[in-house]
mmCIF file of C-alpha atoms and ligand atoms in Angstrom:
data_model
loop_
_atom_site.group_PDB
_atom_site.id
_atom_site.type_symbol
_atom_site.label_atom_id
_atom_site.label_comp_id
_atom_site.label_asym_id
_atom_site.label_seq_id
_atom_site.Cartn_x
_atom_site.Cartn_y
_atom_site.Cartn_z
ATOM 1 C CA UNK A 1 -5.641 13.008 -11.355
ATOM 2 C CA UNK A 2 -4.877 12.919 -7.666
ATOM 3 C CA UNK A 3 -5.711 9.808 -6.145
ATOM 4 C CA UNK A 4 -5.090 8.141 -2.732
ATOM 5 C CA UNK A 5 -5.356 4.419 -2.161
ATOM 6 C CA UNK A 6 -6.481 3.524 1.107
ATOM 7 C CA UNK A 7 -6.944 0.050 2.828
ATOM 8 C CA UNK A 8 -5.307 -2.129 5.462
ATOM 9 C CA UNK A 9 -2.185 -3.917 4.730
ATOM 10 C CA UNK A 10 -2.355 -7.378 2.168
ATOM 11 C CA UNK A 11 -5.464 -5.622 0.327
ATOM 12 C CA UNK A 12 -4.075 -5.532 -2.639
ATOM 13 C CA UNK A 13 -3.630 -1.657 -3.090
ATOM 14 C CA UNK A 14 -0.376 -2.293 -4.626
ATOM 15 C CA UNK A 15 -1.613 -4.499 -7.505
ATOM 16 C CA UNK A 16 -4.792 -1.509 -7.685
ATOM 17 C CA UNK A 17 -1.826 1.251 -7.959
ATOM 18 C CA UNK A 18 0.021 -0.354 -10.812
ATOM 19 C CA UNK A 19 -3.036 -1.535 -12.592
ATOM 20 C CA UNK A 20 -4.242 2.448 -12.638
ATOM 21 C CA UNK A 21 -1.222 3.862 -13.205
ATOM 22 C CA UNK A 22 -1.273 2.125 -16.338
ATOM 23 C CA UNK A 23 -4.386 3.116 -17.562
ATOM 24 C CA UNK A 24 -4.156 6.736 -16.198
ATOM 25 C CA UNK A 25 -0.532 7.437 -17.470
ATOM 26 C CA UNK A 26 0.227 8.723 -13.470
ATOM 27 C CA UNK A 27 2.901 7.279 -11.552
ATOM 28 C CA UNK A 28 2.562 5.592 -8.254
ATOM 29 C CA UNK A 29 3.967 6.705 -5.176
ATOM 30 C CA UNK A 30 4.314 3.892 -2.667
ATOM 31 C CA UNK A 31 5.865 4.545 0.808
ATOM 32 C CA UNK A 32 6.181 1.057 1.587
ATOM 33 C CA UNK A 33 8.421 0.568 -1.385
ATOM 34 C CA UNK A 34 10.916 3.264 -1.062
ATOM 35 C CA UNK A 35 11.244 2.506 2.541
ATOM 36 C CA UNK A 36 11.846 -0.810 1.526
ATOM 37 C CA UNK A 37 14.045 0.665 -1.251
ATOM 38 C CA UNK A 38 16.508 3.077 1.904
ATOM 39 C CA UNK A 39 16.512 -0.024 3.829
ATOM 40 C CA UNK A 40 18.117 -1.953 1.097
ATOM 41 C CA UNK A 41 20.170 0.331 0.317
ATOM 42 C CA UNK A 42 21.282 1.311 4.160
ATOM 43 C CA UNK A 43 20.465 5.327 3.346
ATOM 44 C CA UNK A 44 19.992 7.207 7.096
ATOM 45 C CA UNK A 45 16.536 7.084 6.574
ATOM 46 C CA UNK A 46 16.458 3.277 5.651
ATOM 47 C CA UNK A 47 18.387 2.378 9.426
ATOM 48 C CA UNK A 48 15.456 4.670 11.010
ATOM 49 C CA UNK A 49 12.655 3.056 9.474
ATOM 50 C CA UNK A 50 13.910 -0.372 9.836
ATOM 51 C CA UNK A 51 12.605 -1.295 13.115
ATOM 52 C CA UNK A 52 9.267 0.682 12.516
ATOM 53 C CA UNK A 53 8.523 -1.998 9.601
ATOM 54 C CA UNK A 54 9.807 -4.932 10.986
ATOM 55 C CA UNK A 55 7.752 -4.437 13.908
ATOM 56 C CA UNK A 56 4.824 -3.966 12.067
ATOM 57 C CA UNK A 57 4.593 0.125 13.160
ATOM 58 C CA UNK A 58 4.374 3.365 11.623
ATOM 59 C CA UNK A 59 7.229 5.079 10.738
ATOM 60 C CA UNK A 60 7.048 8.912 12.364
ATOM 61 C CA UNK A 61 4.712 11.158 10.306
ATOM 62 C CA UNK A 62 7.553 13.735 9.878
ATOM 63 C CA UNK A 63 9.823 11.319 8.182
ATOM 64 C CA UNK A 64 7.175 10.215 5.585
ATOM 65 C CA UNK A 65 5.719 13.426 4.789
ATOM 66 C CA UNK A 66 9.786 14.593 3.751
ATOM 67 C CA UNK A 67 9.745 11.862 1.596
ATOM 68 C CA UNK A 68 6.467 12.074 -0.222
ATOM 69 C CA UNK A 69 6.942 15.984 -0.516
ATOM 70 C CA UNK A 70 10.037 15.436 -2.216
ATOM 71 C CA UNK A 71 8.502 12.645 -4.666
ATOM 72 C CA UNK A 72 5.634 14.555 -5.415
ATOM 73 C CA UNK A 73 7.944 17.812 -6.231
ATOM 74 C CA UNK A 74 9.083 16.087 -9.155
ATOM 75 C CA UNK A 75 8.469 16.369 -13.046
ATOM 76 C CA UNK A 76 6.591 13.062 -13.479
ATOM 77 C CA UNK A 77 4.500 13.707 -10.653
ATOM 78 C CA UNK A 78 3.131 16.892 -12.774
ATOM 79 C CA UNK A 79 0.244 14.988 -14.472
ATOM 80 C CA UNK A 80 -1.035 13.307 -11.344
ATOM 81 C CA UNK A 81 -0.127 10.714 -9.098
ATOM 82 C CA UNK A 82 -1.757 7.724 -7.190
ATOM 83 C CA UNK A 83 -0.479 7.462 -3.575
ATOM 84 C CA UNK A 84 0.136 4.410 -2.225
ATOM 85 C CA UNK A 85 0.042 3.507 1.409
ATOM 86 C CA UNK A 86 0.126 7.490 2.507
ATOM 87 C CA UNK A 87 -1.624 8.866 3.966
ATOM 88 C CA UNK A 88 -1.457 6.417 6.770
ATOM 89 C CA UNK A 89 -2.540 8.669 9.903
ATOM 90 C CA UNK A 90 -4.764 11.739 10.209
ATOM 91 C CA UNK A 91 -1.275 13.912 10.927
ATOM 92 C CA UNK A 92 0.012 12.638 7.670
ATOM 93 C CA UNK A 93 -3.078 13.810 5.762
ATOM 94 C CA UNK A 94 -3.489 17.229 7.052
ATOM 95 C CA UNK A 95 0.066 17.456 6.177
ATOM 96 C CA UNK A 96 -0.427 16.761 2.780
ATOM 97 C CA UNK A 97 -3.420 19.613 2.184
ATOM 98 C CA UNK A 98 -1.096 21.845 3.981
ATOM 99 C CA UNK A 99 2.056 21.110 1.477
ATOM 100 C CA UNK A 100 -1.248 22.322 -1.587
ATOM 101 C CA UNK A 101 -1.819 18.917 -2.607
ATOM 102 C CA UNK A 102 -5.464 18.882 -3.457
ATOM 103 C CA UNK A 103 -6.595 15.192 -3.657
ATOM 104 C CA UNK A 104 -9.398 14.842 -5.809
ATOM 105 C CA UNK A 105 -10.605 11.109 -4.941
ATOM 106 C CA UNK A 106 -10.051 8.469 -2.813
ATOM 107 C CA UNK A 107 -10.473 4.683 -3.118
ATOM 108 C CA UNK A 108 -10.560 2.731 -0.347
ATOM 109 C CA UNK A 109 -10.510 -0.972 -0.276
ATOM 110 C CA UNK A 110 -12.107 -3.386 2.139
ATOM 111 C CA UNK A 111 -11.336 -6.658 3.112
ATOM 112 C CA UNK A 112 -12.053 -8.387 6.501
ATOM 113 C CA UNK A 113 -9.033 -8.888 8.891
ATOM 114 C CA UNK A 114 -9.419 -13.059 8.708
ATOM 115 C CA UNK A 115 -8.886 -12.915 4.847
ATOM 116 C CA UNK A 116 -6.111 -10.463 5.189
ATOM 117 C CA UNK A 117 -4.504 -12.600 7.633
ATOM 118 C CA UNK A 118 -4.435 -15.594 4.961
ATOM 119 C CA UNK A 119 -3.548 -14.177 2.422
ATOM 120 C CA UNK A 120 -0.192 -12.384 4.382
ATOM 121 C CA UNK A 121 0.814 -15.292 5.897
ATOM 122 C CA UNK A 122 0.695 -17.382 3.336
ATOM 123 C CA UNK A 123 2.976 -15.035 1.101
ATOM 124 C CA UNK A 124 6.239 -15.933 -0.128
ATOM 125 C CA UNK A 125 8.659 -14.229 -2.362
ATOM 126 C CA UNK A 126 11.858 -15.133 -4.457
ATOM 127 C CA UNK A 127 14.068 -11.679 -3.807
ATOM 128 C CA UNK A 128 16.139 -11.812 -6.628
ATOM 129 C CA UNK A 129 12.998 -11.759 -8.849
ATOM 130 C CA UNK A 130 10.448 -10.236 -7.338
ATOM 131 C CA UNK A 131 8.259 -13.528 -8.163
ATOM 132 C CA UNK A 132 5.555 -13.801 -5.117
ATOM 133 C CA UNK A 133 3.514 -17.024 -3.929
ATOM 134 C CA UNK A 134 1.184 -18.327 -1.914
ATOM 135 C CA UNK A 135 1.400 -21.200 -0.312
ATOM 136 C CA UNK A 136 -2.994 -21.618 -0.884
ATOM 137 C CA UNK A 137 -3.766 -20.203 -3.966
ATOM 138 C CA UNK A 138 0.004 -20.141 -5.584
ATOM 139 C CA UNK A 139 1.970 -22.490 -4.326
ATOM 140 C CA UNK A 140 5.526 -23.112 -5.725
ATOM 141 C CA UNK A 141 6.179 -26.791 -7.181
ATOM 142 C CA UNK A 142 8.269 -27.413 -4.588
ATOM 143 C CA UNK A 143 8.223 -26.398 -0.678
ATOM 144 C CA UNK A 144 9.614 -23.120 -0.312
ATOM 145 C CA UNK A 145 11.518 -23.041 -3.570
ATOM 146 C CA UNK A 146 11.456 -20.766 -6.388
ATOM 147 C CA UNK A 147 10.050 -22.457 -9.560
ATOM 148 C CA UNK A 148 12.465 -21.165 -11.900
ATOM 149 C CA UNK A 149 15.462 -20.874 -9.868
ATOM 150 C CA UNK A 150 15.657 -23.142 -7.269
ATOM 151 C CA UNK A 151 16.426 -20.891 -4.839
ATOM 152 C CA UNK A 152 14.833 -20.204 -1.324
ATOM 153 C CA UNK A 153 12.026 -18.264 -1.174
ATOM 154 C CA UNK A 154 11.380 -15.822 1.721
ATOM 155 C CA UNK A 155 8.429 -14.079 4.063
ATOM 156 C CA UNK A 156 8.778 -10.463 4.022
ATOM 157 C CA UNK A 157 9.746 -10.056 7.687
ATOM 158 C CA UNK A 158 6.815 -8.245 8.146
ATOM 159 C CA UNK A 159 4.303 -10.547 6.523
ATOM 160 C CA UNK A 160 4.944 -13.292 9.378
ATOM 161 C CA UNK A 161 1.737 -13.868 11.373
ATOM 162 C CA UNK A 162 2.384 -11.856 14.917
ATOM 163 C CA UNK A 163 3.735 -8.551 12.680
ATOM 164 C CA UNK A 164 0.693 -8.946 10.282
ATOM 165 C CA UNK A 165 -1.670 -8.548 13.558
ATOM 166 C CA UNK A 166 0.467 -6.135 14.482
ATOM 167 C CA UNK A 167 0.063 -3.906 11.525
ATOM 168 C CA UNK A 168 -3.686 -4.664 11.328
ATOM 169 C CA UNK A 169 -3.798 -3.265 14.569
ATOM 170 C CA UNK A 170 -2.491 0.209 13.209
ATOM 171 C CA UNK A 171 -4.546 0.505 10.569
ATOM 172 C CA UNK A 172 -7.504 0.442 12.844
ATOM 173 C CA UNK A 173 -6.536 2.426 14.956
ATOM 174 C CA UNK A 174 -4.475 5.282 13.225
ATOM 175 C CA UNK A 175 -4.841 4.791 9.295
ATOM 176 C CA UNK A 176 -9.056 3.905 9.506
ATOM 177 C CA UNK A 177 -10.306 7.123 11.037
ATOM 178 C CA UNK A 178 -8.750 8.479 7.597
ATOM 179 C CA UNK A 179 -12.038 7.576 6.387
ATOM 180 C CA UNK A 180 -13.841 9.683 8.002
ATOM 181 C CA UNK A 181 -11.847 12.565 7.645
ATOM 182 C CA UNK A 182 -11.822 12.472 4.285
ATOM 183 C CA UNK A 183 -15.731 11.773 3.782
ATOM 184 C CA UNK A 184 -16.421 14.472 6.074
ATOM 185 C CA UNK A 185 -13.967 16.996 4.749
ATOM 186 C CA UNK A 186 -15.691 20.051 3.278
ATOM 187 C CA UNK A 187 -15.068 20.327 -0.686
ATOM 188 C CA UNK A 188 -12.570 17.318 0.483
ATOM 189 C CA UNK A 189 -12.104 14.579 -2.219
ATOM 190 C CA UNK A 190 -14.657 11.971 -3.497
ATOM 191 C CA UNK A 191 -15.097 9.022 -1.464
ATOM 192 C CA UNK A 192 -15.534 5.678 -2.865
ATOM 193 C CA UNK A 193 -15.717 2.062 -0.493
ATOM 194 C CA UNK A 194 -15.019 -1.066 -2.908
ATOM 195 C CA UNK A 195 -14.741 -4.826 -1.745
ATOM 196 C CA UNK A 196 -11.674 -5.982 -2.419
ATOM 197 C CA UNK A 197 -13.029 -9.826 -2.261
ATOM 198 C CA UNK A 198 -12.793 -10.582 -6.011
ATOM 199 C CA UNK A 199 -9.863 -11.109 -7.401
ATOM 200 C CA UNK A 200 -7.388 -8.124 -8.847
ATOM 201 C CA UNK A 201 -9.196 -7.803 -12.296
ATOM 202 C CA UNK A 202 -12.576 -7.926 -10.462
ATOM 203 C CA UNK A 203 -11.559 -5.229 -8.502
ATOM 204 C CA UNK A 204 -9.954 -3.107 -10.935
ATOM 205 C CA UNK A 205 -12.627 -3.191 -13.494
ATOM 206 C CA UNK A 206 -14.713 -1.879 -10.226
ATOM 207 C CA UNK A 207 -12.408 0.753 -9.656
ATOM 208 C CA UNK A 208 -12.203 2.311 -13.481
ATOM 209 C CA UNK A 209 -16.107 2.016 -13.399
ATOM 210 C CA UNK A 210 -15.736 4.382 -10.555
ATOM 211 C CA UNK A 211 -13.407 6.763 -12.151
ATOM 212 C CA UNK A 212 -15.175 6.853 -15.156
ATOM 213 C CA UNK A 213 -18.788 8.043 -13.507
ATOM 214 C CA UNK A 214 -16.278 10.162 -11.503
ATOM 215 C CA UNK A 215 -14.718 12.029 -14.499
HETATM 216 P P1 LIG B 1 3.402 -1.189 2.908
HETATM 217 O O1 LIG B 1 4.268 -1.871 1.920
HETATM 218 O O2 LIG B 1 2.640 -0.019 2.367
HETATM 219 O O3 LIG B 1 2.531 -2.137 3.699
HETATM 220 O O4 LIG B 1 4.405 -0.529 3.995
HETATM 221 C C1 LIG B 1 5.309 -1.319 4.734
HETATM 222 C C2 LIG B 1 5.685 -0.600 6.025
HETATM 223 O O5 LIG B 1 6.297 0.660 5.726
HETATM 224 C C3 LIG B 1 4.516 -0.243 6.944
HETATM 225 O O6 LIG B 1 4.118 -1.329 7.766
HETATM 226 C C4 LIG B 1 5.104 0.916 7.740
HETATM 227 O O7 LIG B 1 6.016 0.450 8.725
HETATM 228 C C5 LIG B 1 5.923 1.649 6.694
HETATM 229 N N1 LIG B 1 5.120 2.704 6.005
HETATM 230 C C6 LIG B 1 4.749 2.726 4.695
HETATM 231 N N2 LIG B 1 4.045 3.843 4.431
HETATM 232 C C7 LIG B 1 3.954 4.531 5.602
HETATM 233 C C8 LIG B 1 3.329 5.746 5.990
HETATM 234 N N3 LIG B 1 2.632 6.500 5.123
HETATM 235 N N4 LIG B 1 3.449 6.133 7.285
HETATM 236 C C9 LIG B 1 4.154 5.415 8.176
HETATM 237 N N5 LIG B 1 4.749 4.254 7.891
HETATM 238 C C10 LIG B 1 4.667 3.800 6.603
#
């Protein structure tokens, strides 16, 4: 199973990706996290990207369709794979038919900017953990600190509120006509719209419901 996850940022596709990988045995491949991963870890491509991100942009199409080709090239990716977060532009996807990559269906998940825009802003993470909250619907028991630690928790520079317009921007403009061209591709992959209102259970049983009719 090939399977693309598409959706503005703060959807919840990365929740989605892990929840299918599990039940599909494919791995995820999520841009965001390794760039997130070559920042950390200052790589060249890390330093390049860094600005894109923080500013809320794309990085260039060239730079993320090395990376994915190289991912998908590998044994685990055999089976199947779920992308996550690429293809983000039009470029990016004909890339990806060109490299032979034959996506079979895509998922897209829709949420309306306003909600997005709460739920971004309001999200605050402990980095040594990984452990996220939200200041509406999770907040820690105290302001700002991690409950088990302590410690400070922090916004993902780009989940403050001018770089989350920022990115929402984008996706209308360069990652959204993706939906199109994949609906309107001949013998292109199956198309499926789901609201991503409910909350990540809801959505996933929606999504396996889906898959199942699908298969
Ligand atoms: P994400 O975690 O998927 O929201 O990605 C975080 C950031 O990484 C995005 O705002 C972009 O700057 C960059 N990024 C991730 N995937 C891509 C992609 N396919 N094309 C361009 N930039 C990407």
């Amino acid at each position: 199973m090939k399977l693309v996850l598409l959706g503005p940022p703060g959807v919840g596709k990365g929740t989605q990706a892990q929840l299918l990988s599990a039940w599909l045995k494919v791995p995820v491949i999520s841009t965001g996290d390794m760039l997130r991963a070559a920042v950390a870890a200052g790589t060249e491509l890390g330093q390049a990207a860094q600005w894109h991100m923080n500013s809320g942009q794309l990085v260039p199409d060239q730079m993320m369709v090395d990376l994915v080709k190289a991912r998908i090239e590998a044994q685990d990716c055999q089976v199947g794979f779920i992308l996550d977060g690429f293809p983000r532009t039009v470029q990016q996807a004909i890339a990806l038919s060109e490299l032979g990559v034959g996506v079979e269906c895509v998922l897209a998940l829709k949420l309306s900017d306003a909600v997005i825009v709460r739920r971004l802003s309001g999200r605050w993470v402990h980095p040594a953990s990984g452990r996220v909250y939200h200041t509406m619907h999770h907040p820690p028991q105290r302001d700002l600190l991690d409950d088990v630690t302590g410690e400070p928790l922090v916004q993902r520079e780009d989940d403050c509120a001018e770089t989350v317009q920022a990115r929402l921007e984008v996706y209308h403009q360069q990652t959204e006509p993706l939906l199109s061209y994949y609906s309107n591709a001949t013998e292109g992959p199956l198309c499926h719209q789901v609201s991503a209102q409910g909350d990540a259970e809801e959505v996933h049983a929606q999504l396996k419901a889906l898959l199942h009719a699908q298969s």
